[in-house]
């Protein structure tokens, strides 16, 4: 009996009934684990009652396994102390049928493993975040190449459409050219959105009221939610510190989460409830946003893939699989983190008790709180008309390996008054520099044989005076060596596809 009282593991002997227990023995350490006062009579210590289980189905499965196998070892259970606080315990036990019908005589050792489980979860979350970051880094290289290949033809389409729109044409042709311009710019925006999750981008950040972002985003979805019988509950923390963020991008994250939550509710029940919460975690110095839905939940084997590009649980044609990936990239870019907690619907063959716990999914977005109000980026100056007279007589070299785009750019520069030479790559461009003097160079970054970076370094060494009179054009640079190169040279650059007016303004600014 002394060992029974002194052992540093919970010891339990009793009978498991359908929804309750009949306790014969419970040692002091078991009382401590579950928060019973030490003076509590052993018969009143009932750790395996239905009310002690966070998930009632877990009790049913626990009893079924004991009945089937006669024992369990290190069986993990989510339990409640008598004060309602949740804990994790491991149970090693043996059981035999009791004299009462439909019951088991149980002898069990119980260990409180809450701290270990917390550390394991933190470690798993860290590994998951690292894995996602590695996926994004690898994918970024692929997407960068894809963007370059898409942006080159888009730049050509946009440039030629713009050139043709300047000519005298009939109304129907002008209308068609405007459609081409609009659709080309729309395609360019799609590519930029695709790139959002693959690389860092320049953003417009300021101190942002996260609660206000939530209200504005919910207003965008209010009508859709009303007609689809989606009830939204706002639980916004008062006194929430501001975060230094791009408000539009955070709104994009929240919009993706809301639309996913709405679709989950409608797909499961034809209606539903979404709870949007904000919280301040002072210990971590962060503001936390939660979007919770009462939909069907996400099964565990899919939870680790929801942020993967092109992964979707929706029917074909109902989703691209990029919404959560974009959200993940935006949050990462803000030095935050995003994760989910989900309880999927139980098997329809499961016991009735298992259906008492409501399914659903919560997505959490954590953003660091900045205690320092940084200056917002300066507003763009109003664009002034371009005086083309200043370009007359100046000579420009266009180094571009896409022939159609090179022709469109060259003709636009000629119309502006420049004398233009063309080179198909960096090697031909260096040859041109030995044959003539130039006032300006327009150069692509990614080219065969000698690329834009190699061309620039050789050109700057031979003719240093030209080093600050170069405009680079590129399909994608961010997150690559090209980004660092452009920062070092401080040369102006345009992202494809660009408007010809932007090119002329860059030329004016460079020459001035």
CSV table of C-alpha atoms in Angstrom, one decimal:
chain,number,residue,atom,x,y,z
A,1,UNK,CA,0.0,0.0,0.0
A,2,UNK,CA,2.9,2.4,0.7
A,3,UNK,CA,4.1,2.0,-2.9
A,4,UNK,CA,0.5,2.5,-4.2
A,5,UNK,CA,0.4,5.8,-2.3
A,6,UNK,CA,3.9,7.1,-3.2
A,7,UNK,CA,4.3,6.1,-6.9
A,8,UNK,CA,4.6,9.1,-9.3
A,9,UNK,CA,2.1,7.8,-11.8
A,10,UNK,CA,-1.6,7.8,-11.5
A,11,UNK,CA,-3.0,4.3,-10.4
A,12,UNK,CA,-6.6,3.5,-11.0
A,13,UNK,CA,-8.6,0.3,-10.2
A,14,UNK,CA,-12.3,0.3,-11.0
A,15,UNK,CA,-15.1,-0.7,-13.4
A,16,UNK,CA,-15.9,1.0,-16.7
A,17,UNK,CA,-19.7,1.4,-17.3
A,18,UNK,CA,-21.5,2.7,-20.3
A,19,UNK,CA,-21.2,6.4,-19.4
A,20,UNK,CA,-19.6,6.4,-15.9
A,21,UNK,CA,-17.2,4.5,-13.6
A,22,UNK,CA,-17.2,2.7,-10.3
A,23,UNK,CA,-13.9,3.4,-8.6
A,24,UNK,CA,-12.3,0.9,-6.2
A,25,UNK,CA,-8.8,2.6,-5.8
A,26,UNK,CA,-7.2,5.8,-6.9
A,27,UNK,CA,-3.8,6.9,-5.6
A,28,UNK,CA,-2.9,10.5,-4.6
A,29,UNK,CA,-0.9,11.2,-7.9
A,30,UNK,CA,-4.0,10.3,-9.9
A,31,UNK,CA,-6.0,12.8,-7.9
A,32,UNK,CA,-3.3,15.5,-8.6
A,33,UNK,CA,-3.4,14.8,-12.3
A,34,UNK,CA,-7.1,15.4,-12.5
A,35,UNK,CA,-7.2,18.2,-10.0
A,36,UNK,CA,-9.1,16.4,-7.2
A,37,UNK,CA,-8.2,17.6,-3.6
A,38,UNK,CA,-6.0,15.0,-1.9
A,39,UNK,CA,-8.6,14.4,0.8
A,40,UNK,CA,-11.2,13.4,-1.8
A,41,UNK,CA,-12.5,9.9,-1.1
A,42,UNK,CA,-11.2,7.4,-3.6
A,43,UNK,CA,-14.7,6.3,-4.6
A,44,UNK,CA,-15.4,9.8,-5.8
A,45,UNK,CA,-12.3,10.0,-8.1
A,46,UNK,CA,-13.8,9.1,-11.5
A,47,UNK,CA,-11.2,10.0,-14.2
A,48,UNK,CA,-12.8,7.8,-16.9
A,49,UNK,CA,-16.4,9.1,-16.6
A,50,UNK,CA,-17.8,10.4,-19.9
A,51,UNK,CA,-17.6,14.0,-18.7
A,52,UNK,CA,-13.8,13.7,-18.3
A,53,UNK,CA,-13.3,13.1,-22.0
A,54,UNK,CA,-12.9,16.1,-24.4
A,55,UNK,CA,-14.1,13.9,-27.3
A,56,UNK,CA,-16.8,11.5,-26.1
A,57,UNK,CA,-16.0,9.2,-29.1
A,58,UNK,CA,-12.5,8.7,-27.7
A,59,UNK,CA,-14.0,7.1,-24.6
A,60,UNK,CA,-16.0,4.7,-26.8
A,61,UNK,CA,-13.0,3.7,-28.9
A,62,UNK,CA,-10.9,3.3,-25.7
A,63,UNK,CA,-13.4,0.9,-24.2
A,64,UNK,CA,-13.8,-1.0,-27.5
A,65,UNK,CA,-10.1,-1.5,-27.8
A,66,UNK,CA,-9.9,-2.7,-24.1
A,67,UNK,CA,-12.8,-5.1,-24.7
A,68,UNK,CA,-11.2,-6.4,-28.0
A,69,UNK,CA,-7.5,-6.7,-27.0
A,70,UNK,CA,-7.7,-6.8,-23.2
A,71,UNK,CA,-5.0,-4.1,-22.8
A,72,UNK,CA,-3.6,-0.9,-24.1
A,73,UNK,CA,-0.1,0.6,-23.8
A,74,UNK,CA,0.7,4.4,-23.9
A,75,UNK,CA,-2.8,5.1,-25.2
A,76,UNK,CA,-3.1,8.9,-25.7
A,77,UNK,CA,-6.2,10.6,-24.5
A,78,UNK,CA,-7.4,14.2,-24.4
A,79,UNK,CA,-9.1,14.6,-20.9
A,80,UNK,CA,-10.5,17.3,-18.6
A,81,UNK,CA,-9.5,18.1,-15.1
A,82,UNK,CA,-12.3,18.7,-12.6
A,83,UNK,CA,-11.9,22.4,-13.1
A,84,UNK,CA,-12.5,21.9,-16.9
A,85,UNK,CA,-8.9,22.5,-17.9
A,86,UNK,CA,-7.8,20.2,-20.8
A,87,UNK,CA,-4.9,17.8,-20.3
A,88,UNK,CA,-3.2,15.0,-22.3
A,89,UNK,CA,-2.7,11.7,-20.6
A,90,UNK,CA,-1.1,8.4,-21.6
A,91,UNK,CA,-2.8,5.3,-20.2
A,92,UNK,CA,-1.3,1.8,-19.9
A,93,UNK,CA,-4.1,-0.6,-18.8
A,94,UNK,CA,-5.5,-4.1,-18.7
A,95,UNK,CA,-9.2,-5.0,-18.6
A,96,UNK,CA,-11.4,-8.1,-18.1
A,97,UNK,CA,-15.1,-8.4,-18.3
A,98,UNK,CA,-16.7,-7.4,-15.0
A,99,UNK,CA,-19.5,-9.2,-13.1
A,100,UNK,CA,-22.0,-6.5,-14.2
A,101,UNK,CA,-23.2,-6.9,-17.8
A,102,UNK,CA,-21.6,-4.8,-20.5
A,103,UNK,CA,-18.8,-3.4,-18.3
A,104,UNK,CA,-15.0,-3.9,-17.8
A,105,UNK,CA,-12.9,-4.2,-14.7
A,106,UNK,CA,-9.9,-1.9,-15.3
A,107,UNK,CA,-6.5,-1.6,-13.8
A,108,UNK,CA,-4.6,1.4,-15.2
A,109,UNK,CA,-1.4,3.5,-14.9
A,110,UNK,CA,-2.0,7.2,-16.0
A,111,UNK,CA,0.7,9.7,-16.9
A,112,UNK,CA,0.2,13.4,-17.5
A,113,UNK,CA,2.0,14.2,-20.8
A,114,UNK,CA,0.6,17.6,-21.5
A,115,UNK,CA,4.0,19.4,-21.5
A,116,UNK,CA,5.5,16.8,-23.8
A,117,UNK,CA,2.6,17.0,-26.2
A,118,UNK,CA,2.9,20.8,-26.3
A,119,UNK,CA,6.6,20.5,-27.1
A,120,UNK,CA,5.9,17.8,-29.8
A,121,UNK,CA,3.2,20.0,-31.3
A,122,UNK,CA,5.5,23.0,-31.4
A,123,UNK,CA,8.3,20.9,-33.0
A,124,UNK,CA,5.9,19.5,-35.6
A,125,UNK,CA,4.6,23.0,-36.4
A,126,UNK,CA,8.2,24.2,-36.8
A,127,UNK,CA,9.0,21.3,-39.1
A,128,UNK,CA,5.8,21.9,-41.1
A,129,UNK,CA,6.5,25.6,-41.5
A,130,UNK,CA,10.1,24.8,-42.6
A,131,UNK,CA,8.8,22.2,-45.1
A,132,UNK,CA,6.4,24.7,-46.6
A,133,UNK,CA,9.1,27.3,-46.9
A,134,UNK,CA,11.3,24.8,-48.7
A,135,UNK,CA,8.4,23.9,-51.1
A,136,UNK,CA,7.9,27.6,-51.8
A,137,UNK,CA,11.6,28.2,-52.4
A,138,UNK,CA,11.8,25.3,-54.9
A,139,UNK,CA,8.6,26.2,-56.6
A,140,UNK,CA,9.7,29.8,-56.8
A,141,UNK,CA,12.5,28.9,-59.2
A,142,UNK,CA,10.0,27.1,-61.5
A,143,UNK,CA,7.4,29.9,-61.4
A,144,UNK,CA,10.0,32.5,-62.1
A,145,UNK,CA,10.9,30.7,-65.4
A,146,UNK,CA,7.2,30.2,-66.2
A,147,UNK,CA,6.5,33.9,-65.6
A,148,UNK,CA,9.3,35.0,-67.9
A,149,UNK,CA,7.9,32.8,-70.7
A,150,UNK,CA,4.4,34.1,-70.2
A,151,UNK,CA,5.4,37.8,-69.7
A,152,UNK,CA,7.4,37.9,-72.9
A,153,UNK,CA,4.4,37.2,-75.3
A,154,UNK,CA,2.2,39.3,-73.0
A,155,UNK,CA,4.6,42.2,-73.4
A,156,UNK,CA,4.6,41.8,-77.1
A,157,UNK,CA,0.8,41.7,-77.3
A,158,UNK,CA,0.4,44.7,-75.1
A,159,UNK,CA,3.0,46.7,-76.9
A,160,UNK,CA,1.6,46.0,-80.4
A,161,UNK,CA,-2.0,46.6,-79.3
A,162,UNK,CA,-0.9,49.9,-77.8
A,163,UNK,CA,1.0,50.9,-81.0
A,164,UNK,CA,-2.0,50.0,-83.2
A,165,UNK,CA,-4.4,51.9,-80.9
A,166,UNK,CA,-2.5,55.1,-81.6
A,167,UNK,CA,-3.3,54.8,-85.3
A,168,UNK,CA,-6.4,56.1,-87.0
A,169,UNK,CA,-8.8,53.2,-87.2
A,170,UNK,CA,-12.5,52.6,-87.4
A,171,UNK,CA,-14.6,52.4,-84.2
A,172,UNK,CA,-15.0,48.6,-84.4
A,173,UNK,CA,-11.3,48.0,-84.7
A,174,UNK,CA,-10.6,50.5,-81.9
A,175,UNK,CA,-13.0,48.6,-79.7
A,176,UNK,CA,-11.2,45.3,-80.5
A,177,UNK,CA,-7.8,46.9,-79.7
A,178,UNK,CA,-9.2,48.1,-76.3
A,179,UNK,CA,-10.4,44.6,-75.5
A,180,UNK,CA,-6.9,43.2,-76.4
A,181,UNK,CA,-5.2,45.8,-74.2
A,182,UNK,CA,-7.6,45.1,-71.3
A,183,UNK,CA,-7.3,41.4,-71.6
A,184,UNK,CA,-3.5,41.5,-71.9
A,185,UNK,CA,-3.3,43.6,-68.7
A,186,UNK,CA,-5.7,41.2,-67.0
A,187,UNK,CA,-3.5,38.2,-67.9
A,188,UNK,CA,-0.5,40.2,-66.6
A,189,UNK,CA,-2.3,40.6,-63.3
A,190,UNK,CA,-3.0,36.9,-63.1
A,191,UNK,CA,0.7,36.1,-63.6
A,192,UNK,CA,1.6,38.6,-60.9
A,193,UNK,CA,-0.9,37.0,-58.5
A,194,UNK,CA,0.6,33.6,-59.3
A,195,UNK,CA,4.0,35.0,-58.5
A,196,UNK,CA,2.8,36.3,-55.1
A,197,UNK,CA,3.2,32.9,-53.4
A,198,UNK,CA,6.6,32.2,-55.1
A,199,UNK,CA,8.6,35.2,-54.3
A,200,UNK,CA,8.8,38.5,-52.4
A,201,UNK,CA,7.3,41.6,-54.0
A,202,UNK,CA,7.4,45.3,-53.3
A,203,UNK,CA,4.4,46.1,-51.2
A,204,UNK,CA,2.8,49.2,-49.8
A,205,UNK,CA,2.9,48.8,-46.0
A,206,UNK,CA,1.7,51.1,-43.2
A,207,UNK,CA,0.4,50.7,-39.7
A,208,UNK,CA,-2.9,48.8,-40.2
A,209,UNK,CA,-5.9,48.3,-37.9
A,210,UNK,CA,-6.6,44.6,-38.4
A,211,UNK,CA,-10.1,44.9,-37.1
A,212,UNK,CA,-10.9,47.5,-39.7
A,213,UNK,CA,-9.5,45.2,-42.4
A,214,UNK,CA,-11.8,42.5,-41.1
A,215,UNK,CA,-14.9,44.8,-41.2
A,216,UNK,CA,-14.1,46.0,-44.8
A,217,UNK,CA,-13.5,42.4,-46.0
A,218,UNK,CA,-16.7,41.1,-44.4
A,219,UNK,CA,-18.6,44.0,-46.1
A,220,UNK,CA,-17.4,42.7,-49.5
A,221,UNK,CA,-19.0,39.3,-48.8
A,222,UNK,CA,-22.1,40.5,-46.9
A,223,UNK,CA,-24.5,40.1,-49.8
A,224,UNK,CA,-23.2,36.6,-50.8
A,225,UNK,CA,-23.4,35.4,-47.2
A,226,UNK,CA,-26.9,36.7,-46.8
A,227,UNK,CA,-28.4,35.1,-49.9
A,228,UNK,CA,-26.6,31.8,-49.1
A,229,UNK,CA,-27.8,31.7,-45.4
A,230,UNK,CA,-24.3,32.1,-44.0
A,231,UNK,CA,-24.3,33.8,-40.6
A,232,UNK,CA,-21.1,35.6,-39.6
A,233,UNK,CA,-20.2,36.3,-36.0
A,234,UNK,CA,-17.7,39.0,-35.4
A,235,UNK,CA,-15.6,38.6,-32.2
A,236,UNK,CA,-13.0,41.4,-32.6
A,237,UNK,CA,-10.7,42.2,-29.7
A,238,UNK,CA,-10.8,45.7,-28.4
A,239,UNK,CA,-7.5,47.6,-28.1
A,240,UNK,CA,-5.9,45.4,-30.7
A,241,UNK,CA,-2.5,46.8,-31.6
A,242,UNK,CA,-1.9,47.8,-35.2
A,243,UNK,CA,0.3,45.7,-37.4
A,244,UNK,CA,2.8,47.0,-40.1
A,245,UNK,CA,1.4,45.4,-43.2
A,246,UNK,CA,0.0,45.8,-46.7
A,247,UNK,CA,-3.7,46.1,-45.9
A,248,UNK,CA,-4.7,45.0,-49.4
A,249,UNK,CA,-2.7,41.8,-49.2
A,250,UNK,CA,-4.1,41.0,-45.7
A,251,UNK,CA,-7.6,41.6,-47.1
A,252,UNK,CA,-6.7,39.1,-49.9
A,253,UNK,CA,-5.7,36.5,-47.3
A,254,UNK,CA,-8.9,37.0,-45.3
A,255,UNK,CA,-11.0,37.0,-48.5
A,256,UNK,CA,-9.6,33.6,-49.5
A,257,UNK,CA,-10.2,32.2,-46.0
A,258,UNK,CA,-13.8,33.5,-45.9
A,259,UNK,CA,-14.7,32.1,-49.4
A,260,UNK,CA,-13.3,28.7,-48.5
A,261,UNK,CA,-15.3,28.8,-45.2
A,262,UNK,CA,-18.5,29.7,-47.0
A,263,UNK,CA,-18.0,26.9,-49.6
A,264,UNK,CA,-17.3,24.4,-46.8
A,265,UNK,CA,-20.5,25.4,-45.0
A,266,UNK,CA,-22.6,25.3,-48.1
A,267,UNK,CA,-21.2,22.0,-49.3
A,268,UNK,CA,-21.9,20.3,-46.0
A,269,UNK,CA,-25.2,21.8,-44.8
A,270,UNK,CA,-26.5,24.3,-47.4
A,271,UNK,CA,-26.1,27.0,-44.8
A,272,UNK,CA,-23.7,27.6,-41.9
A,273,UNK,CA,-22.0,29.9,-39.4
A,274,UNK,CA,-18.6,31.5,-39.7
A,275,UNK,CA,-16.9,33.1,-36.7
A,276,UNK,CA,-14.2,35.7,-37.3
A,277,UNK,CA,-12.0,36.5,-34.3
A,278,UNK,CA,-9.1,38.7,-33.6
A,279,UNK,CA,-6.8,38.3,-30.6
A,280,UNK,CA,-3.7,39.9,-29.1
A,281,UNK,CA,-0.9,37.5,-28.0
A,282,UNK,CA,1.2,39.8,-25.8
A,283,UNK,CA,3.7,37.0,-25.0
A,284,UNK,CA,4.5,36.6,-28.7
A,285,UNK,CA,4.0,40.2,-29.6
A,286,UNK,CA,1.5,39.4,-32.3
A,287,UNK,CA,-2.0,39.9,-33.5
A,288,UNK,CA,-4.0,36.8,-34.4
A,289,UNK,CA,-6.9,36.4,-36.8
A,290,UNK,CA,-9.1,33.3,-36.7
A,291,UNK,CA,-11.7,32.3,-39.3
A,292,UNK,CA,-13.8,29.4,-38.0
A,293,UNK,CA,-16.5,27.5,-39.9
A,294,UNK,CA,-18.9,24.8,-39.0
A,295,UNK,CA,-18.4,22.9,-42.2
A,296,UNK,CA,-17.4,19.2,-42.5
A,297,UNK,CA,-13.8,19.8,-41.5
A,298,UNK,CA,-10.6,18.5,-43.2
A,299,UNK,CA,-9.4,15.0,-42.7
A,300,UNK,CA,-6.0,14.7,-41.1
A,301,UNK,CA,-4.2,13.2,-44.1
A,302,UNK,CA,-5.2,16.3,-46.2
A,303,UNK,CA,-4.4,18.9,-43.6
A,304,UNK,CA,-0.7,18.9,-44.4
A,305,UNK,CA,-1.4,19.6,-48.1
A,306,UNK,CA,-3.9,22.5,-48.0
A,307,UNK,CA,-1.2,25.1,-48.5
A,308,UNK,CA,0.4,23.2,-51.4
A,309,UNK,CA,0.1,24.8,-54.8
A,310,UNK,CA,-2.8,23.5,-57.0
A,311,UNK,CA,-4.1,21.2,-54.2
A,312,UNK,CA,-7.9,21.5,-53.8
A,313,UNK,CA,-10.6,19.5,-52.2
A,314,UNK,CA,-13.2,21.1,-54.6
A,315,UNK,CA,-14.7,19.5,-57.7
A,316,UNK,CA,-13.0,20.0,-61.0
A,317,UNK,CA,-13.5,23.5,-62.3
A,318,UNK,CA,-14.5,24.8,-58.8
A,319,UNK,CA,-11.1,25.9,-57.6
A,320,UNK,CA,-7.5,26.5,-58.8
A,321,UNK,CA,-5.8,25.3,-55.6
A,322,UNK,CA,-3.9,28.6,-55.3
A,323,UNK,CA,-6.0,30.6,-52.8
A,324,UNK,CA,-4.4,29.2,-49.6
A,325,UNK,CA,-1.0,29.0,-51.3
A,326,UNK,CA,-1.2,32.7,-52.0
A,327,UNK,CA,-2.4,33.4,-48.5
A,328,UNK,CA,0.5,31.4,-47.1
A,329,UNK,CA,3.0,33.3,-49.1
A,330,UNK,CA,1.6,36.7,-48.2
A,331,UNK,CA,1.7,35.8,-44.5
A,332,UNK,CA,5.2,34.5,-44.7
A,333,UNK,CA,6.3,37.7,-46.5
A,334,UNK,CA,4.9,39.6,-43.5
A,335,UNK,CA,7.1,37.5,-41.2
A,336,UNK,CA,3.9,35.9,-39.8
A,337,UNK,CA,2.6,32.4,-39.9
A,338,UNK,CA,-0.7,30.6,-40.9
A,339,UNK,CA,-2.0,27.3,-39.7
A,340,UNK,CA,-5.2,25.3,-39.3
A,341,UNK,CA,-7.0,23.2,-36.7
A,342,UNK,CA,-9.7,21.0,-38.0
A,343,UNK,CA,-12.1,18.4,-36.7
A,344,UNK,CA,-13.5,16.4,-39.6
A,345,UNK,CA,-17.0,14.7,-39.5
A,346,UNK,CA,-16.8,11.3,-37.8
A,347,UNK,CA,-17.5,8.1,-39.7
A,348,UNK,CA,-21.3,7.6,-40.1
A,349,UNK,CA,-20.9,4.1,-38.7
A,350,UNK,CA,-19.4,5.5,-35.5
A,351,UNK,CA,-21.1,5.4,-32.1
A,352,UNK,CA,-23.7,8.1,-31.3
A,353,UNK,CA,-21.5,9.7,-28.7
A,354,UNK,CA,-18.9,10.5,-31.4
A,355,UNK,CA,-21.3,12.8,-33.2
A,356,UNK,CA,-21.8,15.1,-30.2
A,357,UNK,CA,-18.5,16.9,-31.0
A,358,UNK,CA,-19.1,19.5,-33.7
A,359,UNK,CA,-16.9,19.3,-36.8
A,360,UNK,CA,-15.4,22.4,-38.4
A,361,UNK,CA,-12.2,24.1,-39.3
A,362,UNK,CA,-10.3,27.1,-38.0
A,363,UNK,CA,-7.6,29.0,-39.9
A,364,UNK,CA,-5.3,31.2,-37.9
A,365,UNK,CA,-3.2,34.1,-39.2
A,366,UNK,CA,-0.5,35.5,-36.8
A,367,UNK,CA,1.1,38.8,-37.7
A,368,UNK,CA,3.9,40.5,-35.7
A,369,UNK,CA,3.0,43.7,-33.9
A,370,UNK,CA,5.4,46.6,-34.6
A,371,UNK,CA,5.8,49.0,-31.8
A,372,UNK,CA,7.3,51.6,-34.2
A,373,UNK,CA,5.3,53.6,-36.7
A,374,UNK,CA,7.3,53.4,-39.9
A,375,UNK,CA,6.8,55.9,-42.6
A,376,UNK,CA,4.4,54.8,-45.3
A,377,UNK,CA,5.9,54.8,-48.8
A,378,UNK,CA,5.7,58.2,-50.5
A,379,UNK,CA,2.8,58.7,-52.9
A,380,UNK,CA,3.6,58.6,-56.6
A,381,UNK,CA,4.0,62.0,-58.2
A,382,UNK,CA,1.5,62.8,-60.8
A,383,UNK,CA,2.7,61.7,-64.2
A,384,UNK,CA,3.7,64.7,-66.3
A,385,UNK,CA,3.3,64.7,-70.1
A,386,UNK,CA,6.4,63.5,-71.9
A,387,UNK,CA,8.2,66.1,-74.1
A,388,UNK,CA,9.3,64.1,-77.1
A,389,UNK,CA,11.4,66.9,-78.5
A,390,UNK,CA,14.0,66.1,-75.8
A,391,UNK,CA,14.6,62.6,-77.5
A,392,UNK,CA,15.3,63.9,-81.0
A,393,UNK,CA,18.8,63.1,-82.2
A,394,UNK,CA,19.6,60.7,-79.3
A,395,UNK,CA,20.7,57.1,-80.1
A,396,UNK,CA,19.4,54.1,-78.2
A,397,UNK,CA,20.4,50.4,-78.3
A,398,UNK,CA,17.6,47.9,-77.7
A,399,UNK,CA,19.1,44.5,-76.5
A,400,UNK,CA,16.2,42.0,-76.6
A,401,UNK,CA,16.0,38.4,-77.7
A,402,UNK,CA,12.2,38.4,-78.4
A,403,UNK,CA,12.0,39.7,-82.0
A,404,UNK,CA,8.4,40.8,-82.0
A,405,UNK,CA,8.8,42.7,-78.7
A,406,UNK,CA,12.1,44.2,-79.9
A,407,UNK,CA,10.3,45.6,-83.0
A,408,UNK,CA,7.4,47.0,-81.0
A,409,UNK,CA,9.8,48.7,-78.5
A,410,UNK,CA,12.1,50.0,-81.3
A,411,UNK,CA,9.3,51.5,-83.3
A,412,UNK,CA,7.9,53.2,-80.3
A,413,UNK,CA,11.3,54.7,-79.5
A,414,UNK,CA,11.7,55.8,-83.1
A,415,UNK,CA,8.3,57.5,-83.0
A,416,UNK,CA,9.4,59.3,-79.9
A,417,UNK,CA,12.4,60.7,-81.8
A,418,UNK,CA,15.2,58.3,-81.0
A,419,UNK,CA,17.6,56.7,-83.5
A,420,UNK,CA,17.4,53.0,-82.7
A,421,UNK,CA,19.7,50.0,-83.2
A,422,UNK,CA,18.8,46.5,-82.1
A,423,UNK,CA,20.8,43.5,-80.8
A,424,UNK,CA,19.4,40.0,-80.4
A,425,UNK,CA,21.4,39.2,-77.2
A,426,UNK,CA,24.1,40.5,-75.0
A,427,UNK,CA,26.9,39.2,-77.2
A,428,UNK,CA,25.6,41.1,-80.2
A,429,UNK,CA,25.0,44.1,-78.0
A,430,UNK,CA,28.6,44.3,-77.0
A,431,UNK,CA,29.6,44.1,-80.6
A,432,UNK,CA,27.3,47.1,-81.3
A,433,UNK,CA,29.0,49.1,-78.6
A,434,UNK,CA,32.3,48.8,-80.4
A,435,UNK,CA,30.7,50.2,-83.6
A,436,UNK,CA,28.7,53.2,-82.3
A,437,UNK,CA,28.2,55.5,-79.3
A,438,UNK,CA,24.8,55.4,-77.5
A,439,UNK,CA,22.9,57.8,-75.2
A,440,UNK,CA,20.7,55.1,-73.8
A,441,UNK,CA,20.4,51.3,-73.6
A,442,UNK,CA,17.2,49.3,-73.1
A,443,UNK,CA,18.2,45.7,-72.2
A,444,UNK,CA,16.4,42.5,-71.3
A,445,UNK,CA,17.8,40.6,-68.3
A,446,UNK,CA,17.3,37.0,-69.4
A,447,UNK,CA,18.8,36.2,-72.8
A,448,UNK,CA,20.8,33.3,-74.4
A,449,UNK,CA,24.6,33.3,-74.7
A,450,UNK,CA,25.3,36.6,-72.7
A,451,UNK,CA,22.5,37.7,-70.5
A,452,UNK,CA,21.7,41.2,-69.3
A,453,UNK,CA,23.9,41.0,-66.2
A,454,UNK,CA,26.9,39.8,-68.0
A,455,UNK,CA,26.3,42.4,-70.8
A,456,UNK,CA,26.1,45.2,-68.2
A,457,UNK,CA,29.3,44.3,-66.4
A,458,UNK,CA,31.3,44.2,-69.6
A,459,UNK,CA,29.7,47.4,-70.9
A,460,UNK,CA,30.2,49.3,-67.6
A,461,UNK,CA,33.9,48.2,-67.6
A,462,UNK,CA,34.4,49.4,-71.2
A,463,UNK,CA,32.3,52.6,-71.1
A,464,UNK,CA,31.6,53.6,-67.5
A,465,UNK,CA,29.7,56.7,-68.6
A,466,UNK,CA,26.9,54.5,-69.9
A,467,UNK,CA,26.5,52.6,-66.6
A,468,UNK,CA,23.7,54.8,-65.3
A,469,UNK,CA,22.0,55.2,-68.7
A,470,UNK,CA,20.6,51.6,-68.9
A,471,UNK,CA,16.9,50.6,-68.5
A,472,UNK,CA,16.4,46.9,-67.9
A,473,UNK,CA,13.2,45.0,-68.8
A,474,UNK,CA,12.4,41.6,-67.3
A,475,UNK,CA,9.7,39.0,-66.9
A,476,UNK,CA,10.5,38.4,-63.3
A,477,UNK,CA,13.4,39.3,-61.0
A,478,UNK,CA,12.3,39.2,-57.4
A,479,UNK,CA,13.9,36.5,-55.2
A,480,UNK,CA,16.7,35.8,-57.7
A,481,UNK,CA,20.2,37.0,-58.3
A,482,UNK,CA,18.8,39.5,-60.7
A,483,UNK,CA,17.0,41.3,-57.9
A,484,UNK,CA,20.3,41.8,-56.0
A,485,UNK,CA,22.0,42.8,-59.3
A,486,UNK,CA,19.4,45.6,-59.9
A,487,UNK,CA,19.8,46.8,-56.3
A,488,UNK,CA,23.5,47.0,-56.7
A,489,UNK,CA,23.4,48.8,-60.1
A,490,UNK,CA,20.6,51.2,-59.1
A,491,UNK,CA,19.5,51.1,-62.7
A,492,UNK,CA,15.8,51.7,-63.6
A,493,UNK,CA,13.9,48.6,-64.7
A,494,UNK,CA,10.5,47.7,-66.0
A,495,UNK,CA,8.6,44.5,-65.3
A,496,UNK,CA,7.1,42.9,-68.4
A,497,UNK,CA,4.5,43.4,-69.7
A,498,UNK,CA,4.8,47.2,-69.5
A,499,UNK,CA,3.1,50.1,-71.2
A,500,UNK,CA,5.1,52.0,-73.8
A,501,UNK,CA,4.4,55.2,-72.0
A,502,UNK,CA,6.1,53.8,-68.9
A,503,UNK,CA,9.2,53.0,-71.1
A,504,UNK,CA,9.3,56.6,-72.4
A,505,UNK,CA,9.0,58.0,-68.9
A,506,UNK,CA,11.8,55.8,-67.7
A,507,UNK,CA,13.9,57.0,-70.7
A,508,UNK,CA,13.2,60.6,-69.8
A,509,UNK,CA,14.1,60.1,-66.1
A,510,UNK,CA,17.2,58.1,-67.0
A,511,UNK,CA,18.5,60.7,-69.5
A,512,UNK,CA,17.8,63.6,-67.1
